[in-house]
Coordinates of C-alpha atoms in Angstrom, one line a residue:
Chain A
X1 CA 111.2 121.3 126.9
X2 CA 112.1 119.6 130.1
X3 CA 111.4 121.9 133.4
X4 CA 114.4 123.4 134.6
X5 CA 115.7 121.2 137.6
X6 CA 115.6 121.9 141.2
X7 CA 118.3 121.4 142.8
X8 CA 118.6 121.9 146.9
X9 CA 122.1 123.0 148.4
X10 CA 122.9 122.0 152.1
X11 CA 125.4 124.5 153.3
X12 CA 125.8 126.0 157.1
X13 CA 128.1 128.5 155.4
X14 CA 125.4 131.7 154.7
X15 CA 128.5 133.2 151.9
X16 CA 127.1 130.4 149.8
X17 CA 123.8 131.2 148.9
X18 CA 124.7 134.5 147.5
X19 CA 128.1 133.0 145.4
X20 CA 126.2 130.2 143.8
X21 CA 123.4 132.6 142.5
X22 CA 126.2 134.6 141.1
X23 CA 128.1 132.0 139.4
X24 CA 125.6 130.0 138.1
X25 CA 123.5 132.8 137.1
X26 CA 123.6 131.9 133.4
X27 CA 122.6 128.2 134.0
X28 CA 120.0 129.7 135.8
X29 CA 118.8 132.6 133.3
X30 CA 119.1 129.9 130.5
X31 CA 116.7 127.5 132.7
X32 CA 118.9 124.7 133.0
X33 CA 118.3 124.8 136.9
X34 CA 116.6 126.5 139.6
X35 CA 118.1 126.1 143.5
X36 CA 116.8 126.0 147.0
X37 CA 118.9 126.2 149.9
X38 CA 118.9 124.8 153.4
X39 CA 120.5 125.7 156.6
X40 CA 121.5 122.0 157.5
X41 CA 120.5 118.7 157.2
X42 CA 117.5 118.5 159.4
X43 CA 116.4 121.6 157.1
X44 CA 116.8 119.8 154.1
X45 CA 114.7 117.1 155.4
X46 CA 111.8 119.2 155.9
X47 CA 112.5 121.0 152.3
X48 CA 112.6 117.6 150.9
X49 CA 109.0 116.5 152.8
X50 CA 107.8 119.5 151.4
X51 CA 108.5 119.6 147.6
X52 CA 108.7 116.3 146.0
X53 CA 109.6 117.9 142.9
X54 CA 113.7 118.2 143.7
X55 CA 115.6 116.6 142.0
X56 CA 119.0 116.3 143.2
X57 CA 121.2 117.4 146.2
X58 CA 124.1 118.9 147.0
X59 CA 125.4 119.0 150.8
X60 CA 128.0 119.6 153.0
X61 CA 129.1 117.6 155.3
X62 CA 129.9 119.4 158.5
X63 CA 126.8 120.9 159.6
X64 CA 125.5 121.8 162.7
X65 CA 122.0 119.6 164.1
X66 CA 122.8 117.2 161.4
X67 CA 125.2 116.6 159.2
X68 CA 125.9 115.9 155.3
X69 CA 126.4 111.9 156.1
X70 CA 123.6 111.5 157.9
X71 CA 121.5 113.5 155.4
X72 CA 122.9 111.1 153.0
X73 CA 121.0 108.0 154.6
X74 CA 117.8 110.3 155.5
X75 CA 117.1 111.1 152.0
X76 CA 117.8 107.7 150.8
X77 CA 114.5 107.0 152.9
X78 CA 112.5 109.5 151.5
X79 CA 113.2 109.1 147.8
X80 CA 116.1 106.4 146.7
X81 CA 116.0 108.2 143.0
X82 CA 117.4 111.5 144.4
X83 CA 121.1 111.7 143.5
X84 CA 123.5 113.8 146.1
X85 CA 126.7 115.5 145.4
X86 CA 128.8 116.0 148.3
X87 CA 131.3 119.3 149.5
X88 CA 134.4 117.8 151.3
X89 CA 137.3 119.4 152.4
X90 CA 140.3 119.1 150.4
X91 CA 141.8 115.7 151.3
X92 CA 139.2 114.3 153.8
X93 CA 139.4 110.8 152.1
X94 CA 137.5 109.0 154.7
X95 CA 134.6 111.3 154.9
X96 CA 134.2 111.1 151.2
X97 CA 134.2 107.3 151.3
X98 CA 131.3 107.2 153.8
X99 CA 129.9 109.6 152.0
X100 CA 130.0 107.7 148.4
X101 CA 129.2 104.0 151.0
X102 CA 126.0 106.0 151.5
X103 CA 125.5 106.5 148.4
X104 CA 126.3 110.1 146.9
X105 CA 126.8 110.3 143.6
X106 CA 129.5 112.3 143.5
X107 CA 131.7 114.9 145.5
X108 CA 133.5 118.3 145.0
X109 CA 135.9 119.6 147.2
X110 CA 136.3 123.1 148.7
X111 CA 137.3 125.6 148.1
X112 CA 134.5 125.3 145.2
X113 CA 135.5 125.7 141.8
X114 CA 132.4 126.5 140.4
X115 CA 133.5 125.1 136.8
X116 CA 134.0 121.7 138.0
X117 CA 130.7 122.0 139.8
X118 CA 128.7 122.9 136.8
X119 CA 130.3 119.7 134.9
X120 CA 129.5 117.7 138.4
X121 CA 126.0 118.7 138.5
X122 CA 125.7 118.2 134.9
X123 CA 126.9 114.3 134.9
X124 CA 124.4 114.1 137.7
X125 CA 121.7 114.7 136.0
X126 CA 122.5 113.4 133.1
X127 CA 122.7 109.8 134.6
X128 CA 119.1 110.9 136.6
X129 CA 117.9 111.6 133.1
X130 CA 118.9 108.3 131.7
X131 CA 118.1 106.7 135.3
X132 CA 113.9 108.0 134.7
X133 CA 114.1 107.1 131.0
X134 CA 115.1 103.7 132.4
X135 CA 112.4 102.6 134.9
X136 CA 109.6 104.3 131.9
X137 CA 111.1 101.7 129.5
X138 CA 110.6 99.4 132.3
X139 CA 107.2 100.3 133.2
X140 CA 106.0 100.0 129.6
X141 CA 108.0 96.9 129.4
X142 CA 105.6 95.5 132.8
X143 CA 102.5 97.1 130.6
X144 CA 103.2 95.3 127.5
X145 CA 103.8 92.2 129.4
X146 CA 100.7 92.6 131.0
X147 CA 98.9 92.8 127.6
X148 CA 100.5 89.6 126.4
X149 CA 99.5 87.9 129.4
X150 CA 95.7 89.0 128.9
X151 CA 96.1 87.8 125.0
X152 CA 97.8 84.7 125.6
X153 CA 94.6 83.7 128.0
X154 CA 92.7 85.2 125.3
X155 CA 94.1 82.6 123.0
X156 CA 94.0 79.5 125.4
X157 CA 90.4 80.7 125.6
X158 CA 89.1 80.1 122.2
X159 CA 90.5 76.8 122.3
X160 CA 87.9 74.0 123.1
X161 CA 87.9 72.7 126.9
X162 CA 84.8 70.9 126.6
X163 CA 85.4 67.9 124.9
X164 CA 81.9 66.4 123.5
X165 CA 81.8 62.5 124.0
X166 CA 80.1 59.9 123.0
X167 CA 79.7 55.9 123.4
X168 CA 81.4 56.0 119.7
X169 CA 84.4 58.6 120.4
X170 CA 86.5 60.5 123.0
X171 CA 88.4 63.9 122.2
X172 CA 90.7 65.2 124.4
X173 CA 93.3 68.5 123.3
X174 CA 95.8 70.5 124.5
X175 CA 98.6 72.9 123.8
X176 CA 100.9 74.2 126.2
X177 CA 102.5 77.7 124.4
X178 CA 106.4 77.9 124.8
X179 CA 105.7 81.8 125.2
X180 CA 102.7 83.4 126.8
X181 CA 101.3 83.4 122.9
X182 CA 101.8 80.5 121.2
X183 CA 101.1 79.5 116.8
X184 CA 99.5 76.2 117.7
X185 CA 95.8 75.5 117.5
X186 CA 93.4 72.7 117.8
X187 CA 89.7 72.7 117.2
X188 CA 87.2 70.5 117.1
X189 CA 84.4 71.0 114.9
X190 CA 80.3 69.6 114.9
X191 CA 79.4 69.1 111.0
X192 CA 76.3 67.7 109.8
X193 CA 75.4 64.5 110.2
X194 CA 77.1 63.7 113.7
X195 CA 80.7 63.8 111.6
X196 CA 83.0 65.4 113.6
X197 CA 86.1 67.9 111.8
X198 CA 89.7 67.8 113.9
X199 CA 92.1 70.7 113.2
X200 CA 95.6 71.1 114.4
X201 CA 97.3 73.9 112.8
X202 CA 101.2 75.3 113.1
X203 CA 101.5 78.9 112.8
X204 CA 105.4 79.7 111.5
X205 CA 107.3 81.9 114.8
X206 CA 105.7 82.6 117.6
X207 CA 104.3 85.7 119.4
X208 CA 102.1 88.5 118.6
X209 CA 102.5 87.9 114.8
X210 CA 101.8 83.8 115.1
X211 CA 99.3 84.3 117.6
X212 CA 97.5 87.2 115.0
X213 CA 98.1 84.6 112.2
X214 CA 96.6 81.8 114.0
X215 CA 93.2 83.9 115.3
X216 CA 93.3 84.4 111.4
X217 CA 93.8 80.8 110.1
X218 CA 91.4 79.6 112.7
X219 CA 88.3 81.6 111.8
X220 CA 88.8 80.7 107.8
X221 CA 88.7 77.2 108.4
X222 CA 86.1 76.7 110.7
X223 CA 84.2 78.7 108.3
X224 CA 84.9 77.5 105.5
X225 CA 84.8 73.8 107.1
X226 CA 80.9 74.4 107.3
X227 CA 78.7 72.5 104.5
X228 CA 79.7 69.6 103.0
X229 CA 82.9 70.1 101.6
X230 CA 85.6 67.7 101.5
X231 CA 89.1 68.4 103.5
X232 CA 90.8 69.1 100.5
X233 CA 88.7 71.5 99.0
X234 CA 88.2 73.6 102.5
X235 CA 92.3 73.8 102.8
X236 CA 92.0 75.0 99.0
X237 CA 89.7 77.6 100.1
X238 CA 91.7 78.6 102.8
X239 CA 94.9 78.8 101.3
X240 CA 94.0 81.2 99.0
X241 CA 92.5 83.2 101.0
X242 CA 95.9 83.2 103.8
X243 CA 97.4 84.0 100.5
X244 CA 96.2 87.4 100.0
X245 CA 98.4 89.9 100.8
X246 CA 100.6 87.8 102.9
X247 CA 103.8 90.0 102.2
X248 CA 105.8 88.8 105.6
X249 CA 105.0 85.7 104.1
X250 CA 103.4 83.6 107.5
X251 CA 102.1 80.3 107.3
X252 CA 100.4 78.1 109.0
X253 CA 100.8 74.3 108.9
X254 CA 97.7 72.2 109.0
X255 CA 96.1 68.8 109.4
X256 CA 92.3 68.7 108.9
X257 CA 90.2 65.1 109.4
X258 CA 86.5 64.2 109.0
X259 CA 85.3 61.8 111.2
X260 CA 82.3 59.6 109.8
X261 CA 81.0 57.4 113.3
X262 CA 78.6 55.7 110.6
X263 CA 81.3 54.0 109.6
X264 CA 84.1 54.6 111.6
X265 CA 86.2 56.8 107.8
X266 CA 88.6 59.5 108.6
X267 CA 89.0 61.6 105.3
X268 CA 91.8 63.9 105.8
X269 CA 94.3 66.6 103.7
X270 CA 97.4 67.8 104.7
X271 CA 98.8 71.2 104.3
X272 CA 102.6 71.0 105.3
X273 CA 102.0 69.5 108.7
X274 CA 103.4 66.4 110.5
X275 CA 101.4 63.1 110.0
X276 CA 99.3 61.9 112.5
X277 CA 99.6 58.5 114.5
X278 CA 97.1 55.7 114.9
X279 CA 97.7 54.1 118.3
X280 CA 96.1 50.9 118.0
X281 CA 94.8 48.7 120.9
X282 CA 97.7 46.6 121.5
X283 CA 99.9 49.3 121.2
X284 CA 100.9 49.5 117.7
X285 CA 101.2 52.9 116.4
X286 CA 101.3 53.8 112.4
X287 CA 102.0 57.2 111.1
X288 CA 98.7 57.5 108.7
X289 CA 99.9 58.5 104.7
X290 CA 100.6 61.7 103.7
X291 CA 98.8 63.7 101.2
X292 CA 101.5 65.7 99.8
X293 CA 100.0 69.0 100.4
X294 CA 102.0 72.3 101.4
X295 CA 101.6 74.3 104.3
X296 CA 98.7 77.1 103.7
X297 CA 99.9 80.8 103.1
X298 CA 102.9 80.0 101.1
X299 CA 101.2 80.0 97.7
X300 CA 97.8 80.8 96.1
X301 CA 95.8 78.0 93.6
X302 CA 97.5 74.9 95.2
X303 CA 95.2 71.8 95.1
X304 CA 95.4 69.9 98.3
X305 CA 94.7 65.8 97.8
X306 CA 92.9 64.1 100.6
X307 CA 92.8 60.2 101.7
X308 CA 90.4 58.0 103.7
X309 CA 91.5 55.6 106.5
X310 CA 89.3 53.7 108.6
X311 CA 89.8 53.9 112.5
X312 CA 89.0 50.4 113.9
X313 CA 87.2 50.0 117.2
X314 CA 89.7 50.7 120.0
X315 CA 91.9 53.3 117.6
X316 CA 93.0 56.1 118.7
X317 CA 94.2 59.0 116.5
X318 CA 96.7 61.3 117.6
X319 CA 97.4 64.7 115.8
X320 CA 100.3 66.7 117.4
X321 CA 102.7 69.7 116.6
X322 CA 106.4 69.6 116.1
X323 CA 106.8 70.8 119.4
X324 CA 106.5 67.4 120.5
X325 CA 108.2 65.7 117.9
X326 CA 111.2 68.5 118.1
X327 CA 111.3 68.9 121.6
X328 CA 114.8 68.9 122.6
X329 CA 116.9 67.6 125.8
X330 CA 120.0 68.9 127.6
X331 CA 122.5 66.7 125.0
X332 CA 120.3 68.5 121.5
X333 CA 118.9 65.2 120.6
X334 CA 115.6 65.5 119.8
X335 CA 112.5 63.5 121.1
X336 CA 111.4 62.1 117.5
X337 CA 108.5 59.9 115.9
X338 CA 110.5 56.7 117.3
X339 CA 109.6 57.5 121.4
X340 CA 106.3 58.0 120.8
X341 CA 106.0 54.3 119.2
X342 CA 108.2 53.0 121.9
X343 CA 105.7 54.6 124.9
X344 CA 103.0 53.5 123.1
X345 CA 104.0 49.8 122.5
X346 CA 105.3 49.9 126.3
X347 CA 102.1 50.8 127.5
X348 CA 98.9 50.9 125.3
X349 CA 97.1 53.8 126.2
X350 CA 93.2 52.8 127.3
X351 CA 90.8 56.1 125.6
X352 CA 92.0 59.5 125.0
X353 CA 92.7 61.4 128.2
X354 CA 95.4 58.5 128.8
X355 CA 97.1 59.3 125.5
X356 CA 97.3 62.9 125.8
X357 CA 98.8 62.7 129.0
X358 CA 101.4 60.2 128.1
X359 CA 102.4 62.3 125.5
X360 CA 103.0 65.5 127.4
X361 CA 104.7 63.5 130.4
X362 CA 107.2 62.0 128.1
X363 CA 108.0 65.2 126.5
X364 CA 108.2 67.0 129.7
X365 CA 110.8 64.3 131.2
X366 CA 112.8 63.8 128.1
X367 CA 113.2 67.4 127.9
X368 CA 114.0 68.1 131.8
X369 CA 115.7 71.3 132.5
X370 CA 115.6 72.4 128.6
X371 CA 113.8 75.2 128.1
X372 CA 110.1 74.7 126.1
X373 CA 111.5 76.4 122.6
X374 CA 107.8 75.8 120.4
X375 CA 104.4 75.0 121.7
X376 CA 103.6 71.6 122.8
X377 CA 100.0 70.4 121.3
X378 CA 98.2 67.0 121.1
X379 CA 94.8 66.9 119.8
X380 CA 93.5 63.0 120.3
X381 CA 90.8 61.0 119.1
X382 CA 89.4 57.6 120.6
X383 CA 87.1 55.3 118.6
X384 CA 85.9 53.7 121.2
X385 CA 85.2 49.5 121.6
X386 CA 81.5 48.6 121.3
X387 CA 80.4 48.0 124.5
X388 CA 79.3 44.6 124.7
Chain B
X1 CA 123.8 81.0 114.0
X2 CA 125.8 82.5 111.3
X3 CA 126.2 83.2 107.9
X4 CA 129.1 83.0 105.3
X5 CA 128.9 85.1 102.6
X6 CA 131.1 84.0 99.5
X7 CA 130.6 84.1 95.0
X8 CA 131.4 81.3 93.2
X9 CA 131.1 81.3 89.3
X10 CA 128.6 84.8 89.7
X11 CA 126.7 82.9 91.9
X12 CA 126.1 83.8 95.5
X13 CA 126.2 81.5 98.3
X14 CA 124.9 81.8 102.1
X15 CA 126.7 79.3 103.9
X16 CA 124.8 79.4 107.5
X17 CA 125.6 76.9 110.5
X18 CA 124.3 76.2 113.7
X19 CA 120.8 76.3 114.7
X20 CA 117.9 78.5 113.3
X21 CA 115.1 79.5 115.0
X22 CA 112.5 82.4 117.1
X23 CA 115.7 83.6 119.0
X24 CA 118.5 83.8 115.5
X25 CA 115.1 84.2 113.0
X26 CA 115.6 88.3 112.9
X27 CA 119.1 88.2 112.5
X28 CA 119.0 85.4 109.7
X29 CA 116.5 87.6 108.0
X30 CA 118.5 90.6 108.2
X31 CA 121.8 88.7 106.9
X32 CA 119.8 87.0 104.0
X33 CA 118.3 90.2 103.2
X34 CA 121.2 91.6 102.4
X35 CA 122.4 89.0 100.0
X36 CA 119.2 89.5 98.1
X37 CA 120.1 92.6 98.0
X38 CA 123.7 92.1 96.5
X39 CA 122.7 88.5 94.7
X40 CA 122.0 89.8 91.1
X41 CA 121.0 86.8 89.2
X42 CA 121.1 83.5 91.3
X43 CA 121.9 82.4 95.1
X44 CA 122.1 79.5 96.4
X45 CA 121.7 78.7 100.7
X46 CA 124.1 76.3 101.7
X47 CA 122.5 74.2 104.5
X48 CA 125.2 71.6 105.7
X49 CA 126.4 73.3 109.2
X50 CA 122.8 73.8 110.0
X51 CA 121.5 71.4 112.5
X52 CA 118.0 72.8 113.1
X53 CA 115.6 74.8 111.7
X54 CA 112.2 75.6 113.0
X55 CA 108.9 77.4 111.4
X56 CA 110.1 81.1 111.9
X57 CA 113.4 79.8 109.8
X58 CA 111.7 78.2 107.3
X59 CA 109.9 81.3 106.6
X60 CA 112.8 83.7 106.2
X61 CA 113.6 81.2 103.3
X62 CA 109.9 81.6 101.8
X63 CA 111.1 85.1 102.6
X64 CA 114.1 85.0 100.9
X65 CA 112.7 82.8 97.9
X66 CA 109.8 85.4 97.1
X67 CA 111.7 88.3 97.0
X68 CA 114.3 87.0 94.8
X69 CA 111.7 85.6 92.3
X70 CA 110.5 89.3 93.0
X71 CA 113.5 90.4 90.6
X72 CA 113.9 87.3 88.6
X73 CA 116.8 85.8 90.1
X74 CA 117.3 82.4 90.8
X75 CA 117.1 80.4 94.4
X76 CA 118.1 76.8 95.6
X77 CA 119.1 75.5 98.8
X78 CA 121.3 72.3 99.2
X79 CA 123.4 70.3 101.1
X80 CA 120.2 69.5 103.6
X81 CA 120.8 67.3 106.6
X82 CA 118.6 64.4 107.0
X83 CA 116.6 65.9 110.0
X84 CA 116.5 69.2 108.0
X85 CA 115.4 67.5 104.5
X86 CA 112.7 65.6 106.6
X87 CA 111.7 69.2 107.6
X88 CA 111.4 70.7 103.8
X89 CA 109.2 67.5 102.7
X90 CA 106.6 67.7 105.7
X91 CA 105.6 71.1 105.3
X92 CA 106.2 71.1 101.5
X93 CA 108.5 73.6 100.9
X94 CA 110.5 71.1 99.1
X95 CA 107.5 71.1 96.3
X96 CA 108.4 75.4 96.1
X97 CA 111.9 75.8 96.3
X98 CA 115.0 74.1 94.5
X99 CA 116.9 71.2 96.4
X100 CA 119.8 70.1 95.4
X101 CA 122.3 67.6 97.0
X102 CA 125.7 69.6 97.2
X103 CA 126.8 73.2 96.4
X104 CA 128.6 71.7 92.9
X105 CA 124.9 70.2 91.5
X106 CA 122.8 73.7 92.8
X107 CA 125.1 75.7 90.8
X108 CA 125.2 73.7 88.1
X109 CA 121.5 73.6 88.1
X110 CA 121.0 77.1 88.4
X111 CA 123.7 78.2 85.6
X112 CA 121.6 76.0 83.1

């Protein structure tokens, strides 16, 4: 049960002590409220230095040493969450103005009807209660937000940084979340044999239950990437396991390639997600063929096809989200497949790095003041020329 | 985003316009939730007046389609704009759920 409240009363007038007791005996029996009294304002300062634990005030306004309106402004400085009520004379407008300007809550006017004072004092704190209930909502509000903070770096974390390169490929990724946790991922995997595995992945939504999804999604493939087994068969496996007991029904979409630098084959499956681009050296950019498959999650015992291309020297292959493709601008057009050609064929980008970068800056300046409404990812892959 | 509720021949249909996505994807849920709940033996999702729909939208539909094969009733969606057709074939959902070209050919489909 909440304490009963304490609530000073500022009064020069020693017949009011004694009155208020009396009248308000059953509030105070019942242990609605408790009071303290105070000679004057400079008396109610010291009261209110001393026990931090009032909750409201109630004051008149001609006191001797110092009076009700300056009180008003004095405990503003001490505590801005203590609501005042204020004793006027009957009629004296402009003292209750000042009085409200500095800002009481409320006022009553003499003589006191005790009645109306009860309601007064009960509105009062009433609107403190809701006023404390207010700024805890909004401290656990800063709490929470804190935490997603922490988890969204905890996501950007497991994301690889540290690109490996060699004179046969670059890699270069990144996703930029809309939110501070985002549904996209990229990885890059080491498999036997120098091949190298790219994932990019679309989680459905956004937020706690994407990013949970995605940490999820994540750990199944690179786990079940590990062997020998084809793309197709490792999105098999981890569709069916996504698939148990998915009852909010999440899913994730996802592209996962093999790279081969013995000869240069990319075997890839598809499960839902958008088709990648080749970027070729003279600026020529293909979207590579589909495989049919649907994104992971949705169903159990799908079969997920796979096909090989082959990157030629000076290729580079560009997996992305639909953050880039669907990125919107001020007049709802979306950015499309058709830009990224165009940039491309405008400007052939030279390894990697300058891909990724294109990518994001056209995005960012098609979009302008938009707001970012999905995560932005590119994961890119270079085959580089022979050097001669 | 809203949605239009109306029957036509026993069959329910959600008409819904304007964009769907993270910000609507609760309330869409919600309203299509509802209709499942009401829908006894076969709805139908009219798509025309919706110009986008993202991920968290196009699960609500998975949503929507599981729980109504949950109690044996029938699902298509139709009238799909290009951009949102294009959407359905990418991630596949077009291979799971009914598509039909216009209100007229999903109930006809769905009657049979």
């Amino acid at each position: 049960m909440q304490h009963p409240y304490k609530i000073l009363v500022v009064d020069d007038e020693p017949d009011l002590e004694p009155l208020m007791l009396q009248r308000m005996r059953r509030h105070i029996q019942a242990g609605h409220y408790t009071f303290l009294f105070a000679k004057n304002g400079l008396d109610a300062l010291e009261r209110l230095n001393q026990d931090k634990d009032i909750d409201m005030v109630i004051s008149d306004i001609n006191m001797p040493k110092m009076d009700g309106l300056t009180l008003l402004g004095r405990i503003h400085e001490i505590n801005p969450h203590i609501p005042s009520i204020v004793i006027s004379a009957y009629d004296d407008m402009k003292n209750i103005r000042t009085a409200m300007n500095r800002g009481a809550f409320d006022f009553v006017t003499k003589p006191l009807d005790f009645g109306d004072l009860h309601l007064t004092i009960d509105r009062t704190l009433t609107h403190l209660r809701e006023w404390r209930e207010a700024l805890a909502s909004h401290d656990n509000l800063l709490t929470l937000q804190n935490e997603l903070n922490v988890a969204g770096k905890i996501q950007q974390s497991i994301l690889p940084t540290r690109f490996h390169e060699t004179s046969d490929y670059q890699i270069v990724g990144q996703m930029d979340p809309a939110r501070n946790l985002g549904g996209d991922f990229f990885d890059v995997l080491h498999l036997q044999n120098g091949r190298i595995g790219l994932v990019i992945a679309d989680v459905s939504d956004k937020g706690v239950p994407a990013a949970l999804f995605m940490m999820c999604s994540r750990t199944l493939i690179k786990s079940a990437a590990i062997g020998n087994r084809g793309p197709g068969d490792v999105l098999c496996t981890v569709n069916n396991l996504l698939c148990d007991d998915n009852d909010v029904a999440m899913f994730v979409t996802v592209l996962y390639a093999v790279y081969d630098p013995k000869n240069g084959e990319l075997t890839y499956a598809n499960g839902g997600h958008n088709a990648p681009l080749i970027v070729h050296a003279d600026g020529r950019s293909t979207l590579i063929p589909m495989t049919g498959g649907i994104a992971l999650g949705v169903m159990p015992d799908l079969q997920y096809g796979q096909e090989t291309v082959t990157l030629s020297p000076g290729d580079i292959l560009m997996l992305y989200t639909d953050g880039v493709t669907e990125a919107m601008n001020d007049e709802d057009q979306q950015f499309g497949i058709e830009r990224l050609h165009e940039i491309f064929a405008a400007s052939p980008p030279k390894d990697s790095q300058e891909c990724n970068t294109m990518v994001f800056e056209a995005v960012k300046a098609f979009a302008g003041d938009t707001p970012q409404s999905d995560d932005i990812t590119c994961l890119t892959f270079h085959r580089k020329e022979a050097e001669t | 985003m809203g949605i239009h509720i109306e029957w036509k021949d026993e069959v329910l249909i959600a008409k819904a316009d304007g964009r769907i996505d993270g910000t609507n994807a609760q309330e869409f849920q919600r309203e299509l939730e509802t209709a499942v709940d009401t829908s006894t033996h076969a709805m139908i999702l009219d798509l025309e007046h919706v110009s986008y729909i993202s991920s968290a939208g196009l699960r609500v539909i998975l949503l929507t389609a599981k729980s109504l094969l949950k109690k044996d009733a029938k699902f298509a969606v139709c009238s799909l704009s290009a951009q949102i057709r294009e959407v359905f074939e990418i991630s596949g959902f077009d291979k799971i759920i009914a598509v039909h070209a216009s209100q007229t050919e999903a109930i006809a489909a769905l009657k049979n």
